[in-house]
PDB file of C-alpha atoms in Angstrom:
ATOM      1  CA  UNK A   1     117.300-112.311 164.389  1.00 79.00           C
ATOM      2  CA  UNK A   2     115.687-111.513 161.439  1.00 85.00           C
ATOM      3  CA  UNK A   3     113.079-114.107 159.814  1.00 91.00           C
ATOM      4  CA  UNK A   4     111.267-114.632 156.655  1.00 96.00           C
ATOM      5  CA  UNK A   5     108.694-117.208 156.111  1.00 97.00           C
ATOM      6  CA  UNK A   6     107.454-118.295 153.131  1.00 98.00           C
ATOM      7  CA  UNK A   7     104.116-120.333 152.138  1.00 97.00           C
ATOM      8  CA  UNK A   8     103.174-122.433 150.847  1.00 97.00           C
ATOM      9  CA  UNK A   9     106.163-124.195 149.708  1.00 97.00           C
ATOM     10  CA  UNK A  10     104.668-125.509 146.833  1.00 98.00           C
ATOM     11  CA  UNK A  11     101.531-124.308 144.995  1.00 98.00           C
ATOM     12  CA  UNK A  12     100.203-126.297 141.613  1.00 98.00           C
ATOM     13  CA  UNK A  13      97.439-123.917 139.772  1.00 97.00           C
ATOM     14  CA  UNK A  14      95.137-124.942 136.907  1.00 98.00           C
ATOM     15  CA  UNK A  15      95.912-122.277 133.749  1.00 97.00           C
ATOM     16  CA  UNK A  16      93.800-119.310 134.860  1.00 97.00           C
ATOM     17  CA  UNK A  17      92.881-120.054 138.787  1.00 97.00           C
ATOM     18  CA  UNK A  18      93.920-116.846 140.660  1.00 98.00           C
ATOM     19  CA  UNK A  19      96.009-117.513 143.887  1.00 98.00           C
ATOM     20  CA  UNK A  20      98.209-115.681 146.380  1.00 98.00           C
ATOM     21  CA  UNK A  21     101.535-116.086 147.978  1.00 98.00           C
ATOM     22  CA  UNK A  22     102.482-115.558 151.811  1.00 98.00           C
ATOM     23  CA  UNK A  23     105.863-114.212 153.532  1.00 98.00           C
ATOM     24  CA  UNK A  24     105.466-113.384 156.875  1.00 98.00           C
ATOM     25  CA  UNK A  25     108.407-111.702 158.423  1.00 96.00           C
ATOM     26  CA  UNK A  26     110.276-110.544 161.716  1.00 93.00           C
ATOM     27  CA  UNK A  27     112.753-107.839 161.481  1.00 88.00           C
ATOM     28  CA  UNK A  28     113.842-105.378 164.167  1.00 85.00           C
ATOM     29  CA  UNK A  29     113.199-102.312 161.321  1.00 86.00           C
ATOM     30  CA  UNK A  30     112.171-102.479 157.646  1.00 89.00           C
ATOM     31  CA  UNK A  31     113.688-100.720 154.809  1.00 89.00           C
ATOM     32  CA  UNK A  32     112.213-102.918 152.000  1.00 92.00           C
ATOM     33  CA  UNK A  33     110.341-105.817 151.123  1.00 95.00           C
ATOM     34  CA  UNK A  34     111.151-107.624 147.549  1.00 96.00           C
ATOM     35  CA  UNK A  35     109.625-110.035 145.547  1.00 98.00           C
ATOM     36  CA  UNK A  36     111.746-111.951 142.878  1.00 98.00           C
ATOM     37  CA  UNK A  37     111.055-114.858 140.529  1.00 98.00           C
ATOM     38  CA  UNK A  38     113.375-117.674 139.542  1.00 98.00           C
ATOM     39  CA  UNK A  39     113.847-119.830 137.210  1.00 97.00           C
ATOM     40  CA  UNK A  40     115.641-123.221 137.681  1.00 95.00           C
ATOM     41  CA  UNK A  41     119.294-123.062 137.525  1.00 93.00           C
ATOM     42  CA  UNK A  42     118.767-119.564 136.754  1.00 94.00           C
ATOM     43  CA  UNK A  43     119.641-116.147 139.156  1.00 96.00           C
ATOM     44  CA  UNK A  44     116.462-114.504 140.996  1.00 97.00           C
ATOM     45  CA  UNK A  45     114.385-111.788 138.462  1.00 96.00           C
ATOM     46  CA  UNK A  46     113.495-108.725 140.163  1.00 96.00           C
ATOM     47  CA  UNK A  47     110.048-108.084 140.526  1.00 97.00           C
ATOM     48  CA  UNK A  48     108.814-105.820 143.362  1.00 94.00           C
ATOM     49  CA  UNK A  49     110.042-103.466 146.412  1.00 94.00           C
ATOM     50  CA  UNK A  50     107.636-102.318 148.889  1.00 96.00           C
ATOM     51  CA  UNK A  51     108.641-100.097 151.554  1.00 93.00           C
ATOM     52  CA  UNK A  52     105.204 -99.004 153.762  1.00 93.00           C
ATOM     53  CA  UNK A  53     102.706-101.035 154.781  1.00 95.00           C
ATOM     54  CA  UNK A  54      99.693-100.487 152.997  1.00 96.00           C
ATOM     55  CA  UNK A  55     101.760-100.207 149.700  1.00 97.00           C
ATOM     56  CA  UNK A  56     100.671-102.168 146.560  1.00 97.00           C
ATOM     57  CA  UNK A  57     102.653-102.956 142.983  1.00 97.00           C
ATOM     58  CA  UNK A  58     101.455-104.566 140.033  1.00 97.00           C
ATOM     59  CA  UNK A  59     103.159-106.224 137.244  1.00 94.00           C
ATOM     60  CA  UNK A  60     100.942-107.827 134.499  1.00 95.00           C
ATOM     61  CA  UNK A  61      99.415-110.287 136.416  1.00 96.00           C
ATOM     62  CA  UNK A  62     101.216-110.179 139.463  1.00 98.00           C
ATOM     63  CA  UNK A  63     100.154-108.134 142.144  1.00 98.00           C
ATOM     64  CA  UNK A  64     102.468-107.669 145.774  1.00 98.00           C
ATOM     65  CA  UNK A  65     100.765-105.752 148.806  1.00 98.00           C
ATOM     66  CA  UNK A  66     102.385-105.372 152.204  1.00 97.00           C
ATOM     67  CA  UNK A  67     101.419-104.885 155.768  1.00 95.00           C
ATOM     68  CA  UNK A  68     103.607-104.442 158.761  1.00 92.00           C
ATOM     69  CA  UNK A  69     104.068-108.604 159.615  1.00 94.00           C
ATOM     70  CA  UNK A  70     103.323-109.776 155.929  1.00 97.00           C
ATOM     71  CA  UNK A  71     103.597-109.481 152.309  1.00 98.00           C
ATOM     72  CA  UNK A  72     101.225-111.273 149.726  1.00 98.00           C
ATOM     73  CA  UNK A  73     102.086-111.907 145.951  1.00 98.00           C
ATOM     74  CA  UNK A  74      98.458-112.023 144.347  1.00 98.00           C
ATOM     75  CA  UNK A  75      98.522-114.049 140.944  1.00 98.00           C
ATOM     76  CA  UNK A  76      95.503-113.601 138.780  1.00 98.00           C
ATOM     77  CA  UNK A  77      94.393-115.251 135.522  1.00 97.00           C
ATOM     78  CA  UNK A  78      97.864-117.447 135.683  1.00 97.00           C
ATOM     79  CA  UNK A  79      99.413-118.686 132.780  1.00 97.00           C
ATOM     80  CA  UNK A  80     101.988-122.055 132.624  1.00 97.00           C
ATOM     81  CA  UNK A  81     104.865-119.071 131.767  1.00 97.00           C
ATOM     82  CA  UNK A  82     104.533-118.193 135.659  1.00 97.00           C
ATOM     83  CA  UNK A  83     105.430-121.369 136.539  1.00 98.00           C
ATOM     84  CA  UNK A  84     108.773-120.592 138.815  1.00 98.00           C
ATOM     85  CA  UNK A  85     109.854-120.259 142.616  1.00 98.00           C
ATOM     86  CA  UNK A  86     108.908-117.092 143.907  1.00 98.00           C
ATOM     87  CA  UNK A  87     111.548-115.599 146.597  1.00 98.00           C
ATOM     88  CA  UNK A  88     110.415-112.922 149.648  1.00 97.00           C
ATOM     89  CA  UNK A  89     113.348-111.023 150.997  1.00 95.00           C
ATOM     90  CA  UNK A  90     113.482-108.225 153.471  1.00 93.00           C
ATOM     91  CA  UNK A  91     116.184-105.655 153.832  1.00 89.00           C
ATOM     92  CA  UNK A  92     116.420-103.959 157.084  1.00 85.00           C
ATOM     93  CA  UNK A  93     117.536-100.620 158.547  1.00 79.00           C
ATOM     94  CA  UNK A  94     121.062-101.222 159.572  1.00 71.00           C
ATOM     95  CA  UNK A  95     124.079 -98.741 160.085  1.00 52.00           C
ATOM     96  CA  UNK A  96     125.727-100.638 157.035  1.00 58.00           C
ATOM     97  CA  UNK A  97     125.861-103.080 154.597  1.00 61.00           C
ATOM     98  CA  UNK A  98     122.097-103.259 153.328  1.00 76.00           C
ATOM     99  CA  UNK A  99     121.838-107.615 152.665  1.00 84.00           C
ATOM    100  CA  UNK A 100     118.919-109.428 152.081  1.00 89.00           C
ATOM    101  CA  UNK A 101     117.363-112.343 154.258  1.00 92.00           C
ATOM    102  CA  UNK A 102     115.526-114.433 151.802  1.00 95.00           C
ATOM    103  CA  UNK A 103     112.899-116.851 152.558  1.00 97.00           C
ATOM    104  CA  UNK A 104     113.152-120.263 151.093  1.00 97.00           C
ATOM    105  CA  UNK A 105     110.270-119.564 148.261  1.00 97.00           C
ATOM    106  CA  UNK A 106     107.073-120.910 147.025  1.00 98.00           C
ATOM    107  CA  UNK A 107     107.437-123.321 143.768  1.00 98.00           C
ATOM    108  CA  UNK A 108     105.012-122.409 141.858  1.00 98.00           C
ATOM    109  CA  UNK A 109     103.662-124.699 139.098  1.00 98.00           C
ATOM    110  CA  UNK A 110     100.681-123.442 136.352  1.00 98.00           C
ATOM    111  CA  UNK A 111      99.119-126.606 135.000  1.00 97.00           C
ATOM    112  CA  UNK A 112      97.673-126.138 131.294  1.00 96.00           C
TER     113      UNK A 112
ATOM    114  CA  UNK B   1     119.179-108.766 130.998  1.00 76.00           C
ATOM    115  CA  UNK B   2     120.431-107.497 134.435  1.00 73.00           C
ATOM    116  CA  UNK B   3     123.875-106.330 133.327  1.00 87.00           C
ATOM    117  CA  UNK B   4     125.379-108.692 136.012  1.00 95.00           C
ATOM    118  CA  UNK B   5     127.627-111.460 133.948  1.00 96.00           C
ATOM    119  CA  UNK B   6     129.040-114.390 136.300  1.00 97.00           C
ATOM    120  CA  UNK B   7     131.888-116.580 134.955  1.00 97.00           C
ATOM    121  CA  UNK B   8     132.140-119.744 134.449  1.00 97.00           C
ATOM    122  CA  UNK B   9     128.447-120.793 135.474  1.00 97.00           C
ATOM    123  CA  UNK B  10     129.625-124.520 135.901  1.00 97.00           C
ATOM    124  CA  UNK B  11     132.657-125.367 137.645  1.00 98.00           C
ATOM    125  CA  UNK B  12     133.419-128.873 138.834  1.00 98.00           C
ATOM    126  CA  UNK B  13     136.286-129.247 141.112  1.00 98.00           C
ATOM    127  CA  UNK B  14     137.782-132.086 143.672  1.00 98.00           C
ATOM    128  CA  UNK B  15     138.068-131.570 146.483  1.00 98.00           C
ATOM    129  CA  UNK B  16     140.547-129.884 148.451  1.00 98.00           C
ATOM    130  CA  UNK B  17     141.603-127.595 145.041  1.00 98.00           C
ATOM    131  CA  UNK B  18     141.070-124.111 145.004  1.00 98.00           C
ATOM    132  CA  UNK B  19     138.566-122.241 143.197  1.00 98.00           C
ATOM    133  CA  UNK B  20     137.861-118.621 141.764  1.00 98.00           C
ATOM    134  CA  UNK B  21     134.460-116.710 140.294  1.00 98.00           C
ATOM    135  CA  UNK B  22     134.200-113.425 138.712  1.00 98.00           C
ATOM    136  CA  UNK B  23     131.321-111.607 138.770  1.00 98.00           C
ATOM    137  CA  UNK B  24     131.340-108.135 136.646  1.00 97.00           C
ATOM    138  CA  UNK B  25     128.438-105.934 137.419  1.00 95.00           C
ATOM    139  CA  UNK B  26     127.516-102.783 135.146  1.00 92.00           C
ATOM    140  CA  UNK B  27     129.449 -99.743 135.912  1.00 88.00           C
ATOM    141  CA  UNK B  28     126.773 -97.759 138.260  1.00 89.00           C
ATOM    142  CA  UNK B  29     126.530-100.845 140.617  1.00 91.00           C
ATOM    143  CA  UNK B  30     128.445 -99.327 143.321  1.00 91.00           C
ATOM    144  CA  UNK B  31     126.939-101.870 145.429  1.00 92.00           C
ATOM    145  CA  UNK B  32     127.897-105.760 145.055  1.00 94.00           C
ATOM    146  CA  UNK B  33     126.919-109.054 147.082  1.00 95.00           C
ATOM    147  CA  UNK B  34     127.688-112.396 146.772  1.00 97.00           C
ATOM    148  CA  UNK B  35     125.047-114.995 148.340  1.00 97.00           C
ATOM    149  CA  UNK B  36     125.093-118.673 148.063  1.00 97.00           C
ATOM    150  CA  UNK B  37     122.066-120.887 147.520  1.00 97.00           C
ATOM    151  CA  UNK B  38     121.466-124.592 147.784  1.00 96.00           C
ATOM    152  CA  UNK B  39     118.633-126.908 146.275  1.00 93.00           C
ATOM    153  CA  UNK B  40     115.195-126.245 147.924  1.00 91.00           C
ATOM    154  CA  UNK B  41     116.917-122.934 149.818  1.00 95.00           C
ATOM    155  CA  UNK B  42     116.414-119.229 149.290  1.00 96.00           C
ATOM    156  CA  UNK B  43     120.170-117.146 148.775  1.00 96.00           C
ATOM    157  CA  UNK B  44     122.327-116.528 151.742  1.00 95.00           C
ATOM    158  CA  UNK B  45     124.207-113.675 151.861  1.00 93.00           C
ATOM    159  CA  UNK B  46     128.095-113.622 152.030  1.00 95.00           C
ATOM    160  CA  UNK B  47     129.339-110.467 151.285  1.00 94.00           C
ATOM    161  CA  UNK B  48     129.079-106.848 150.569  1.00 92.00           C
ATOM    162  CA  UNK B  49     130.893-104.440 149.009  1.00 93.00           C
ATOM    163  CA  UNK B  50     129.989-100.659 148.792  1.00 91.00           C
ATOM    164  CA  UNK B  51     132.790 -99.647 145.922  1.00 92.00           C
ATOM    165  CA  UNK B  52     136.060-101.300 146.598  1.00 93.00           C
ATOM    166  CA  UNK B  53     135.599-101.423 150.551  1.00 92.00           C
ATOM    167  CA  UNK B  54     133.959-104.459 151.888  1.00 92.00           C
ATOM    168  CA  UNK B  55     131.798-103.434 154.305  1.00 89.00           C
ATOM    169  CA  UNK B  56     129.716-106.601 155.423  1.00 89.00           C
ATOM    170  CA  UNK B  57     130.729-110.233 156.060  1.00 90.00           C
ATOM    171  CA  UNK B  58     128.547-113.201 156.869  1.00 89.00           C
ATOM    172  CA  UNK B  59     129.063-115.508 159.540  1.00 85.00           C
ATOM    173  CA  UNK B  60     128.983-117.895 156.708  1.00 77.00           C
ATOM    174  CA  UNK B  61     132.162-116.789 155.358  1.00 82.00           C
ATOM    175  CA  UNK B  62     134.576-118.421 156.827  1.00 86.00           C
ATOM    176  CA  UNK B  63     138.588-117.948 156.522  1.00 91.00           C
ATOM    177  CA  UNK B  64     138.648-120.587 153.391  1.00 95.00           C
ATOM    178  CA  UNK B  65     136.401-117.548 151.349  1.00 96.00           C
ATOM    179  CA  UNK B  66     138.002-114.374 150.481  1.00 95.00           C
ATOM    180  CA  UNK B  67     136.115-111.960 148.409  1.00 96.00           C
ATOM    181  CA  UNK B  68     137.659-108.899 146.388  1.00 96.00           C
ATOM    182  CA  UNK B  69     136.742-106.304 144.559  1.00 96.00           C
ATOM    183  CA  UNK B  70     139.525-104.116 143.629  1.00 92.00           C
ATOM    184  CA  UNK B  71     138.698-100.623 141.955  1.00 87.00           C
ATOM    185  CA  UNK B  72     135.652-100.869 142.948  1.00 85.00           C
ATOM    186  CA  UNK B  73     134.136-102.752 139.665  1.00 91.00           C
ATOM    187  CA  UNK B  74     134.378-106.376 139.240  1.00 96.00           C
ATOM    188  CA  UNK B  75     134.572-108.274 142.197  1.00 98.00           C
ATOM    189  CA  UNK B  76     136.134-111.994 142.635  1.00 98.00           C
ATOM    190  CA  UNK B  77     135.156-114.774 144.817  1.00 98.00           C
ATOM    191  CA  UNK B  78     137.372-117.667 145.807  1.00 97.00           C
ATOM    192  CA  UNK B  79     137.354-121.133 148.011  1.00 97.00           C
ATOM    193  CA  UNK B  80     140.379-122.484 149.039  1.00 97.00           C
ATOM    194  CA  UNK B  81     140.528-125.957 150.316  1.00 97.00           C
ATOM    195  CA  UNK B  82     137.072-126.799 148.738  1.00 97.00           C
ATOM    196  CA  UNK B  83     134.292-129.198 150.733  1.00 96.00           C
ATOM    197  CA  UNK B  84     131.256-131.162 149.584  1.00 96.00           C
ATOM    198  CA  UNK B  85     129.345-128.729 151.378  1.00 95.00           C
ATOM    199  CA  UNK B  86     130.826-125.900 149.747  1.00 96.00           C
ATOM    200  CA  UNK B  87     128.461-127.115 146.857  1.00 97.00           C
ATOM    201  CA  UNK B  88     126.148-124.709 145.561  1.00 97.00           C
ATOM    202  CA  UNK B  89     125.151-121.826 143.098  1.00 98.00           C
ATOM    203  CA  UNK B  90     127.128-119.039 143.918  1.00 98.00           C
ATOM    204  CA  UNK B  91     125.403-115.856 142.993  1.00 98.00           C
ATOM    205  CA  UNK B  92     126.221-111.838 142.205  1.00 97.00           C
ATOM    206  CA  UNK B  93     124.014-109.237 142.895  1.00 96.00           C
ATOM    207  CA  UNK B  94     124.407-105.390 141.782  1.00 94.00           C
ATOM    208  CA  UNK B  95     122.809-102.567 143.380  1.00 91.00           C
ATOM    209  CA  UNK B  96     122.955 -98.795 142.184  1.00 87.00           C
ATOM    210  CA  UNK B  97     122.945 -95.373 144.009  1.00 75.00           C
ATOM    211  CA  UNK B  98     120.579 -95.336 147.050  1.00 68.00           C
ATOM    212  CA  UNK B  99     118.168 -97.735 145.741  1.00 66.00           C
ATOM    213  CA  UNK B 100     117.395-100.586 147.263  1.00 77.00           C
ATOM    214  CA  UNK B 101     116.962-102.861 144.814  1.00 87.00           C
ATOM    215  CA  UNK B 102     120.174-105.631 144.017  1.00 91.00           C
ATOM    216  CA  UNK B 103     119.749-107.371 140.213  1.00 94.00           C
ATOM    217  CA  UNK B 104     121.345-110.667 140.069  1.00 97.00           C
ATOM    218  CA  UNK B 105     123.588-112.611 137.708  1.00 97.00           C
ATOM    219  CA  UNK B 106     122.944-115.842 136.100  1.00 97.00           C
ATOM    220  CA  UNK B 107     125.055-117.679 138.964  1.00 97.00           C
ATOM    221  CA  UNK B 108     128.010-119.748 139.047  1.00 98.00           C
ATOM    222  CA  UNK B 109     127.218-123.871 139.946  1.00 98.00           C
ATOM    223  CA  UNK B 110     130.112-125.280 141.870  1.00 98.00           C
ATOM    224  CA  UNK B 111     130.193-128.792 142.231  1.00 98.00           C
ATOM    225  CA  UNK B 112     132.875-130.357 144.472  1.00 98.00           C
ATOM    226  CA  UNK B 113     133.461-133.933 143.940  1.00 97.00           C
TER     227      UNK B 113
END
């Protein structure tokens, strides 16, 4: 069965102390990794798909590499405006359908 | 702005009643989900539709849900016989072409009481 695991669950940054995000996974053949952000009581914001290990996206100050058991979401410099829960799915090579299996996030909080 | 609208985004119901969501994706998202996602939890998915055919069904799902999406553009969602459990934000998700990539509505709350 196919597994993501996310950590920390919760992560509390002083304004401007760089950190990264983990999500580990298990899949029986990977089409895509994604990163998303949400807000609360909001729908999860797209952020990043990675398909190779080795692969690397940025996005202001986000950064999201990947290697063949994990994925990290770098955050540099953060600001309290990246305060959210950060969601890791992976979307696997299937004869149809193409869901997502989320993990269950890292809150994120960016103290001023 | 995702292009994904969800409607209502609160719905309070007792329980036992029935209940129906619309979710109306732009018009190149031949590809449409439906997860569900409680406190503290990432989405699970439900559903999947590629056009009008649905094409993937959770174990989740059970016969109370029936999803539709007829002509292949917005797609409904509905609980019969809700539960407390059933409880949750209900959420849409659009995908386009032969990306990957699914964009997400705002969600629907449901709150059985």
């Amino acid at each position: 069965e196919d597994q993501v695991t996310q950590s920390p669950e919760a992560l509390r940054l002083q304004e401007g102390e760089s950190s990264s995000l983990n999500c580990s996974y298990t899949v029986s053949g990977l089409r895509g990794l994604f990163w998303y952000r949400q807000d609360p009581g909001k729908g999860p914001e797209f952020l990043f798909t990675l398909y190779s290990a080795g692969e690397e996206k940025e996005k202001e100050r986000l950064k999201a590499t990947l290697t063949k058991k994990e994925s990290f979401l770098h955050i540099t410099a953060p600001k309290p405006e990246d305060s959210a829960t950060y969601l890791c799915a992976v979307q696997v090579i299937q004869t149809s359908g193409s869901r997502l299996t989320f993990g269950e996030g890292t809150q994120l909080t960016v103290n001023p | 702005d995702t292009g994904v609208s969800q409607d209502p985004r609160h719905k309070i119901t007792k329980r036992g009643q029935n209940v129906t969501f619309r979710c109306d994706p732009i018009s190149e998202h031949n590809r449409l989900y439906w997860y569900r996602q409680t406190l503290g939890q990432g989405p699970e998915f439900l559903t999947y539709f590629q056009n009008e055919a649905q094409l993937e069904k959770s174990r989740l799902l059970s016969d109370r849900f029936s999803a539709e999406r007829p002509k292949g553009s917005f797609s409904t969602l509905e609980i019969q016989r809700t539960e407390q459990g059933d409880s949750a934000m209900y959420l849409c998700a659009g995908g386009q072409g032969a990306t990957t990539e699914a964009f997400f509505g705002q969600g629907t709350r449901l709150t059985v009481v």
